[in-house]
Short mmCIF file of C-alpha atoms in Angstrom, two decimals:
data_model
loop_
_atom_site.label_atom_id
_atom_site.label_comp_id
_atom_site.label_asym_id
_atom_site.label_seq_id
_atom_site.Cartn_x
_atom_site.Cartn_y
_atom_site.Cartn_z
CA UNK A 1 32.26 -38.40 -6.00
CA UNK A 2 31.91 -36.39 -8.56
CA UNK A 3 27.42 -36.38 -8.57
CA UNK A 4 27.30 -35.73 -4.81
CA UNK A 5 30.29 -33.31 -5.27
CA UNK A 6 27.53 -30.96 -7.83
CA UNK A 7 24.55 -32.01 -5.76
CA UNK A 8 26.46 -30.43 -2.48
CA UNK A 9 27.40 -27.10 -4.72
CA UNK A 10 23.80 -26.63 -5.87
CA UNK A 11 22.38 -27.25 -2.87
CA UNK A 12 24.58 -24.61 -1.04
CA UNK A 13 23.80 -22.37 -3.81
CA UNK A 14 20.30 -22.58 -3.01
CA UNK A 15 20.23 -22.30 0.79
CA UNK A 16 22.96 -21.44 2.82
CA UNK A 17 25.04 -24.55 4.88
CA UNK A 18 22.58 -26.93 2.83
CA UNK A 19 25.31 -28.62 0.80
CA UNK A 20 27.14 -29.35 4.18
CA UNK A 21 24.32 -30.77 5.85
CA UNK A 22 24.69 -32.95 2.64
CA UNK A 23 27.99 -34.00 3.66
CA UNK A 24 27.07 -34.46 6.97
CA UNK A 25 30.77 -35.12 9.04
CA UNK A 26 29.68 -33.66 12.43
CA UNK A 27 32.25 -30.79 11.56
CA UNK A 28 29.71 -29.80 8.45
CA UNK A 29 26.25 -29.97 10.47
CA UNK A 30 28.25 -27.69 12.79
CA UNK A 31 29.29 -25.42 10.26
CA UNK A 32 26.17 -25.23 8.50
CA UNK A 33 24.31 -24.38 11.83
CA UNK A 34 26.54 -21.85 12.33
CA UNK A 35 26.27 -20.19 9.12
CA UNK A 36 22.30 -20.23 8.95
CA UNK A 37 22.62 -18.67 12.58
CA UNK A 38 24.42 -15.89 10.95
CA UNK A 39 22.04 -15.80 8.20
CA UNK A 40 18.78 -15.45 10.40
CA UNK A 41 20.96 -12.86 12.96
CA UNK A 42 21.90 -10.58 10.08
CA UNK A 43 18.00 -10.54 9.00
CA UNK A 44 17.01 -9.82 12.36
CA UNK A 45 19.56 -6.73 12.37
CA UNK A 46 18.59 -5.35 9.22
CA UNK A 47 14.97 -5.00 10.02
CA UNK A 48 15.52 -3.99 13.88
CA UNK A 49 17.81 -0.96 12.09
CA UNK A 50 14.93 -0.32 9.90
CA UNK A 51 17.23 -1.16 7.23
CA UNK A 52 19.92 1.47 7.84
CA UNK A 53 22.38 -1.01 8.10
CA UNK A 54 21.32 -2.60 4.51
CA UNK A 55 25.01 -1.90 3.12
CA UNK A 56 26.30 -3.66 6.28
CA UNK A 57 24.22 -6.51 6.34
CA UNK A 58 23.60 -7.02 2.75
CA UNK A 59 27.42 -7.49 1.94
CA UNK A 60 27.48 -9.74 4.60
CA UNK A 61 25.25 -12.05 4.40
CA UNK A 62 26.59 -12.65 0.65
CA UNK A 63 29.41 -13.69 2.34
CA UNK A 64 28.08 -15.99 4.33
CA UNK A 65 26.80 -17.60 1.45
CA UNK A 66 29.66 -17.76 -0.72
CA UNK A 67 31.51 -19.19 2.54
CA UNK A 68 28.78 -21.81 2.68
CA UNK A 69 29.52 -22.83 -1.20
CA UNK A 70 33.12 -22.77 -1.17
CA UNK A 71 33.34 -24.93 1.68
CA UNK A 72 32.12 -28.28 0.35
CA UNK A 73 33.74 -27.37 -2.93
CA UNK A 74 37.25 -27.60 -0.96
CA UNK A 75 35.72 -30.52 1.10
CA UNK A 76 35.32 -32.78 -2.31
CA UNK A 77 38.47 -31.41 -3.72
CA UNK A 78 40.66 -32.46 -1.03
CA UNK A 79 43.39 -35.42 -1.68
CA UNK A 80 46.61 -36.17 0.33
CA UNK A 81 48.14 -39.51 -0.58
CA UNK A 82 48.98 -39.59 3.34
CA UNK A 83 45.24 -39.80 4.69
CA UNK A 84 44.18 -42.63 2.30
CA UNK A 85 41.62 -43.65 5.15
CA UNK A 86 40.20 -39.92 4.41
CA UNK A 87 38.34 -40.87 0.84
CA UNK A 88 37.26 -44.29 2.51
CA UNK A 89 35.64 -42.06 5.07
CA UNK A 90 34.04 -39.70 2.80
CA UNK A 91 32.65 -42.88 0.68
CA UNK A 92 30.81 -44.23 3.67
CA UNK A 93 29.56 -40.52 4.19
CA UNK A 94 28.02 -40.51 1.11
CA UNK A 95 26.91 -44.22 0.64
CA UNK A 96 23.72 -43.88 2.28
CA UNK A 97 20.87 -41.93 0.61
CA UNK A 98 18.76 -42.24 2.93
CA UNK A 99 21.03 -40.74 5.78
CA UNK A 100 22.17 -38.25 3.17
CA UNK A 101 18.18 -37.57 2.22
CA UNK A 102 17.59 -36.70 6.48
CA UNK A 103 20.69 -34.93 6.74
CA UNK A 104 19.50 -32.49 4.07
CA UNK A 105 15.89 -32.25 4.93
CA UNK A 106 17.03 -31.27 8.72
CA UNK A 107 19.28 -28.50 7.14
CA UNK A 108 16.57 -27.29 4.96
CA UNK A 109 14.13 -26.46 7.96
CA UNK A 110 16.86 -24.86 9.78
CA UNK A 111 17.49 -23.00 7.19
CA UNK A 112 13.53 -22.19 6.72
CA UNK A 113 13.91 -21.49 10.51
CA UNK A 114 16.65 -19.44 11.21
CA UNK A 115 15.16 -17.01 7.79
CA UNK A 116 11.75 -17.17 9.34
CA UNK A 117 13.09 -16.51 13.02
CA UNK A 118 15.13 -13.22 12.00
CA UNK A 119 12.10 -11.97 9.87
CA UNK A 120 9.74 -12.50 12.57
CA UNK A 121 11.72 -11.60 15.52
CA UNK A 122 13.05 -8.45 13.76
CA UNK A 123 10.08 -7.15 12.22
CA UNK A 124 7.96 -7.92 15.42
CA UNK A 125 7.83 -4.20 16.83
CA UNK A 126 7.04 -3.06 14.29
CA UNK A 127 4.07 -4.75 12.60
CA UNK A 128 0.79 -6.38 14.27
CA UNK A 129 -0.44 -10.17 14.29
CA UNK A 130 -3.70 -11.00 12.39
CA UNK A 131 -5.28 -11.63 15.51
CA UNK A 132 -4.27 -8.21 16.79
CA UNK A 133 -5.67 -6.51 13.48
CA UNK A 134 -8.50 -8.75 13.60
CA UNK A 135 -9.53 -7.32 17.25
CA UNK A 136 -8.84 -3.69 15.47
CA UNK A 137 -11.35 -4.55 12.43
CA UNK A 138 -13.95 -5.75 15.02
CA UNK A 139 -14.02 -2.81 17.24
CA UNK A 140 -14.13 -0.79 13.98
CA UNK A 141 -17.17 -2.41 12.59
CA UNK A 142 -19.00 -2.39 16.27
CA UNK A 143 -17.98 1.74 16.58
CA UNK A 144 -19.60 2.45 13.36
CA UNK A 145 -22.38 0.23 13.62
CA UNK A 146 -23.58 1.55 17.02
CA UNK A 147 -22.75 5.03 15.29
CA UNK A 148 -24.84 4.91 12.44
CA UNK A 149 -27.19 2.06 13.40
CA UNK A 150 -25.95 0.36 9.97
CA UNK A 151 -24.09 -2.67 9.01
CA UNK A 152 -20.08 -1.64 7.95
CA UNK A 153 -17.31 -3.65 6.60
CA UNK A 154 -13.71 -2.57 7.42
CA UNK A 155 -11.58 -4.64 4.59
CA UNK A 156 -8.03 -2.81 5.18
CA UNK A 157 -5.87 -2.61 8.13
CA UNK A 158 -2.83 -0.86 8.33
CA UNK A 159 -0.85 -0.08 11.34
CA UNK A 160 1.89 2.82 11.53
CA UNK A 161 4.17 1.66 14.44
CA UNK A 162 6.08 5.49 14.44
CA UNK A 163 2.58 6.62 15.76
CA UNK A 164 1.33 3.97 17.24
CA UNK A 165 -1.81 3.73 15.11
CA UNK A 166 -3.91 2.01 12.86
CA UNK A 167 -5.24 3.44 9.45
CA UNK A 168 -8.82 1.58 8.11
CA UNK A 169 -10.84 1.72 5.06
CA UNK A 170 -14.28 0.75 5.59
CA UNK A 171 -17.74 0.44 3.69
CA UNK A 172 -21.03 0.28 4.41
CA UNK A 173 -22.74 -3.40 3.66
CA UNK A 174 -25.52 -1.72 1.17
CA UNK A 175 -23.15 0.80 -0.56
CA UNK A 176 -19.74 -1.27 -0.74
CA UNK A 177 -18.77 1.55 -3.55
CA UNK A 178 -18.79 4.10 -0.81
CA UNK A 179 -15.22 3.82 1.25
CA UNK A 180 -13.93 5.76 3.92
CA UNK A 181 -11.15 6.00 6.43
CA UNK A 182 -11.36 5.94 9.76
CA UNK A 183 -8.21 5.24 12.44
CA UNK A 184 -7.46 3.05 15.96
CA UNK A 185 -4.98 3.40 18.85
CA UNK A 186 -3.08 0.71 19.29
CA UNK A 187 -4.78 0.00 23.04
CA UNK A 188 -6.53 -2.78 23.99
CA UNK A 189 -9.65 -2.19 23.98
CA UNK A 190 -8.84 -0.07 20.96
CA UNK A 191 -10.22 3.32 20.49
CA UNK A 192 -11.81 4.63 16.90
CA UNK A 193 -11.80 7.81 15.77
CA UNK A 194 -11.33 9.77 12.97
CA UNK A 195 -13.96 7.96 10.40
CA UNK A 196 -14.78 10.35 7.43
CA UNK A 197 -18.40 8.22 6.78
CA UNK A 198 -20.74 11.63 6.56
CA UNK A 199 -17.55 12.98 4.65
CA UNK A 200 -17.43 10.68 1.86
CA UNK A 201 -21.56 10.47 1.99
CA UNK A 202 -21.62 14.33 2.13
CA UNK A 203 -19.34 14.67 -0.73
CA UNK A 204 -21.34 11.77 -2.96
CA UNK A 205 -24.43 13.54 -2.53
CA UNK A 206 -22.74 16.83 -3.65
CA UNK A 207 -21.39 15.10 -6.61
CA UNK A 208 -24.86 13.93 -7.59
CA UNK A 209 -26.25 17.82 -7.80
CA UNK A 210 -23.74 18.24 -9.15
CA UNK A 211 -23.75 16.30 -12.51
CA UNK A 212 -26.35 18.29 -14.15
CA UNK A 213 -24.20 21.19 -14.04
CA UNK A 214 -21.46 19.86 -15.69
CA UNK A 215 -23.46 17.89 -17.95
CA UNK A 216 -24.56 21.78 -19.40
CA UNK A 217 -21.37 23.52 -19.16
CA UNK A 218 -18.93 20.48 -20.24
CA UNK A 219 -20.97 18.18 -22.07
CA UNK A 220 -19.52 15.12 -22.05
CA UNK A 221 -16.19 16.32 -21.09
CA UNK A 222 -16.19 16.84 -17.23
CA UNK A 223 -16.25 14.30 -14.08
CA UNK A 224 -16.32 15.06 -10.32
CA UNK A 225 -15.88 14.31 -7.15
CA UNK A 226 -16.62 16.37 -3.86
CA UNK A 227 -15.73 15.99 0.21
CA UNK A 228 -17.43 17.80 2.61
CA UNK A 229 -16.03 18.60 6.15
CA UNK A 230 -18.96 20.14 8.68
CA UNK A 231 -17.60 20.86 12.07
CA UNK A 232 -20.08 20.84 13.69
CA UNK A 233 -21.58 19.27 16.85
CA UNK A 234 -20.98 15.49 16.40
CA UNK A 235 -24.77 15.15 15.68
CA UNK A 236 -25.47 12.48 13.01
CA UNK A 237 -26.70 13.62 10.17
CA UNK A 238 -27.10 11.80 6.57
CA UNK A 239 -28.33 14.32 4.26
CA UNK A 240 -26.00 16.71 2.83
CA UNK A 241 -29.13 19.42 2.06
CA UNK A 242 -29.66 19.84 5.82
CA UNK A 243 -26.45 21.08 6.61
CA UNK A 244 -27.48 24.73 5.46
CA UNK A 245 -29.81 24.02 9.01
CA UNK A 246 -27.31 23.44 11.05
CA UNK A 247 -26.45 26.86 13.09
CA UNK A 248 -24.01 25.25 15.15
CA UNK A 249 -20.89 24.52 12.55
CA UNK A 250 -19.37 25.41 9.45
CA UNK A 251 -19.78 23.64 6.76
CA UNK A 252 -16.55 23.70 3.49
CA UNK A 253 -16.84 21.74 0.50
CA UNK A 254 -14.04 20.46 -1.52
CA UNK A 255 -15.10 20.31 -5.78
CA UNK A 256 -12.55 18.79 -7.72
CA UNK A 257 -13.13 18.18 -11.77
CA UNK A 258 -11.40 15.78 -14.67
CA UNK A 259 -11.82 17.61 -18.41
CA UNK A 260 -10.74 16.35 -21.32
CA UNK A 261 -10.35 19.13 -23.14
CA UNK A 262 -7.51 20.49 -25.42
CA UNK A 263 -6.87 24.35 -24.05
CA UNK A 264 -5.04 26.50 -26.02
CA UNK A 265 -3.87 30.37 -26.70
CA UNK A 266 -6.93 30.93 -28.79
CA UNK A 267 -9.79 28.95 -26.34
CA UNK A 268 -8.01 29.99 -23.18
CA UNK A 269 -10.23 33.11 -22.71
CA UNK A 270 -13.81 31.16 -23.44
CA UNK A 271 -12.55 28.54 -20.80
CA UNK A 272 -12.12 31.48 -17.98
CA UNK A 273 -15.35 32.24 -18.87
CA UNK A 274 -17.06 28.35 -18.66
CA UNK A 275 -14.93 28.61 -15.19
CA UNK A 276 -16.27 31.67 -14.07
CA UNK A 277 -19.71 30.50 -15.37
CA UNK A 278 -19.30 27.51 -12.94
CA UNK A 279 -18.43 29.27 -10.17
CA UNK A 280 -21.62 31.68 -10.10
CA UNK A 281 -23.49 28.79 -10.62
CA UNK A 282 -22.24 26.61 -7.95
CA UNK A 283 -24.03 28.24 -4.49
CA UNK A 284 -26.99 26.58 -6.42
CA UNK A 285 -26.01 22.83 -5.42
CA UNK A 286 -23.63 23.40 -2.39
CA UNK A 287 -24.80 24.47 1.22
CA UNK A 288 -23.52 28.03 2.43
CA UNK A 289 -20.55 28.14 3.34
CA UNK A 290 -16.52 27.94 1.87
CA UNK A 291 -15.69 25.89 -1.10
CA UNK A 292 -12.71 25.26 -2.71
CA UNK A 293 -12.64 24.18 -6.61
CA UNK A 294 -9.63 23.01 -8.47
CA UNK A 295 -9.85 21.69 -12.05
CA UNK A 296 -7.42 19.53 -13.43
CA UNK A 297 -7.64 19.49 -17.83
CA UNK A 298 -6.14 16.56 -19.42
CA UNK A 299 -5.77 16.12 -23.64
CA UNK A 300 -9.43 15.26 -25.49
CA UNK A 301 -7.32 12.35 -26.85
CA UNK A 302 -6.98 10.53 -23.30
CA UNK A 303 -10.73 10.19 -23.08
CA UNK A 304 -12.10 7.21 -23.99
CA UNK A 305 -14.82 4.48 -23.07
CA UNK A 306 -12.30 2.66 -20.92
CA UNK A 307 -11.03 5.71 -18.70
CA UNK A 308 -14.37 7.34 -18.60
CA UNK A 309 -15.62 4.39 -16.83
CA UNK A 310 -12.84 4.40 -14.06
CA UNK A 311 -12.64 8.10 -14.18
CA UNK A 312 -16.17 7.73 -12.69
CA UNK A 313 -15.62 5.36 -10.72
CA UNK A 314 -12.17 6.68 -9.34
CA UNK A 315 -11.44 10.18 -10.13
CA UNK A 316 -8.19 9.48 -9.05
CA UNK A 317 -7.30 7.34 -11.58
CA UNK A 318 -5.78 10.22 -14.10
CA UNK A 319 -3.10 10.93 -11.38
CA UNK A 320 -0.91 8.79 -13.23
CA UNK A 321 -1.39 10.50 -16.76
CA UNK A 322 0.32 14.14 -17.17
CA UNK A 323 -1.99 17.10 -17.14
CA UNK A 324 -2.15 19.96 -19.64
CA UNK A 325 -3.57 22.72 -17.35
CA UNK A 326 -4.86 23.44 -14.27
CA UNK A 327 -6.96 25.76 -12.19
CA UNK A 328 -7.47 26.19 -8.46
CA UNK A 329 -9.19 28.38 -5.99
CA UNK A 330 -9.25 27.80 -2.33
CA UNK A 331 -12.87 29.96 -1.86
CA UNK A 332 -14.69 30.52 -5.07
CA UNK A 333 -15.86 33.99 -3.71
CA UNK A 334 -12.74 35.53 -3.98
CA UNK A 335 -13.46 34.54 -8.13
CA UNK A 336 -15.61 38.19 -9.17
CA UNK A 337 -14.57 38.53 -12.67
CA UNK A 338 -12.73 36.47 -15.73
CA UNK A 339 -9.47 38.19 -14.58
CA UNK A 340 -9.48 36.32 -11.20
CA UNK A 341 -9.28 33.39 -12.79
CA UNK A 342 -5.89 31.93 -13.61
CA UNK A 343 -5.66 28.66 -15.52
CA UNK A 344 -1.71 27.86 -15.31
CA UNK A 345 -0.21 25.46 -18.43
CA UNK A 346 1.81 22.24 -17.24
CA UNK A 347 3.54 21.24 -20.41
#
């Protein structure tokens, strides 16, 4: 007894009620349904209760492990000198591998069941089927198509159930390195709104004019990135230059900058002046109206081949690396002089 005795313990200890399915008295296959019921109910609460009930459940479904591997550890243990008919039984149990081979393969998918029937069942309100996100990615890519008479490619769908609403990141088909964000209702048809295309083109074309700017004051030593928001009247329009045409909306522009530069008490000063320097120079690439600047310095050290190459191709790439100093101005004419300018220290 003593190999089917292990293989029932290990087999428990790896699924729940397996080892008694391994037994296989009717009283076990009982059991063993019984406590992979439990198992699937208790996942099925924890994720209806958004996991609130974690320290609940958790504890508890340990326990209906451990219940599952004690039992056919007492089950093989078991002698009484009075029920010698008892072993005889549990030989014949266990004589058959092929009965014992079923047994265990029918507790294994109820086990695989009652998991995958609590996880589904509980998690259902709360997340979408790929056929449901797959009718949110279509309407996506017909909206912006019919939009901007273009080919686009939505390649992430999230849905939010608190809100009721999908969040998408898209691309156009001949520029897959510009993306953009765009949301759905969760209605059927659903309804798009929200994409920030002429944003994120906007802001690329800003960032291109630019480059030669920073190339003369920080040579070698500044990247950027730009978003532009025009409200005006929904009219479709690709190039950023023609905004300063449009009477009908206002147009703000968002200019954020990486340097890798190593500020100090004695350079401080000179920087307020390459700042205000930028500043007076910047109405020269943007289109009237507000724009907010905010610099962001990181140690001359932390540039290198490898993060200037995702630095330009993902500014946001230094957010997990600790900056020294940083500046930031929500309307860069309210900067007149050096003294405007404050560049606060982060170490």
């Amino acid at each position: 007894m003593k190999k089917h005795q292990w293989m029932a313990t290990l087999l428990s200890l790896i699924c729940t009620g397996l080892g008694m399915f391994y037994i296989g008295t009717p009283g076990m296959i009982i059991g063993g349904m019984l406590l992979m019921a439990l198992q699937g109910a208790a996942l099925f609460i924890f994720f209806m209760t958004l996991g609130y009930l974690g320290l609940i459940i958790g504890p508890l479904a340990i326990g209906i492990h451990i219940i599952g591997l004690i039992i056919p550890v007492i089950y093989f243990s078991y002698r009484s000198p009075r029920k010698p008919m008892f072993d005889e039984k549990r030989r014949r149990q266990l004589s058959s591998p092929w009965k014992i081979v079923v047994r265990t393969i029918i507790g294994l998918a109820l086990f695989a069941g009652s998991i995958y029937a609590g996880y589904t069942w509980g998690s259902a309100p709360f997340m979408k089927t790929a056929a449901e996100k797959r009718e949110v990615q279509e309407a996506a890519e017909s909206y912006l198509e019919q939009k901007y008479n273009e080919p686009f490619k939505v390649t992430d769908v999230d849905y939010t159930w608190a809100i009721g609403s999908y969040n998408l990141t898209a691309h156009p088909e001949k520029a897959p390195e510009l993306e953009f964000t765009l949301s759905s209702n969760d209605a059927s048809p659903p309804a798009i709104s929200n994409d920030t295309y002429l944003n994120q083109l906007w802001g690329q074309q800003l960032r291109d004019r630019l480059k030669p700017l920073l190339d003369e004051l920080y040579p070698d030593q500044a990247f950027g990135e730009a978003y532009v928001f025009f409200a005006g009247s929904g009219t479709v329009e690709r190039d950023y230059s023609r905004l300063a045409n449009n009477a009908d909306g206002d147009v703000s522009q968002n200019v954020r900058l990486i340097v890798f530069a190593d500020l100090t008490a004695d350079n401080l000063a000179q920087e307020k002046e390459r700042v205000l320097e930028l500043i007076r120079r910047l109405p020269s690439v943007t289109v009237p109206g507000e724009t907010d600047l905010t610099i962001d310095y990181y140690a001359a050290d932390l540039k290198t081949p490898e993060s200037v190459k995702k630095v330009e191709q993902d500014i946001d790439d230094m957010k997990g690396k600790t900056s020294t100093y940083s500046f930031r101005v929500f309307d860069i004419s309210d900067i007149t002089s050096a003294d405007d300018i404050e560049i606060r220290g982060l170490e």
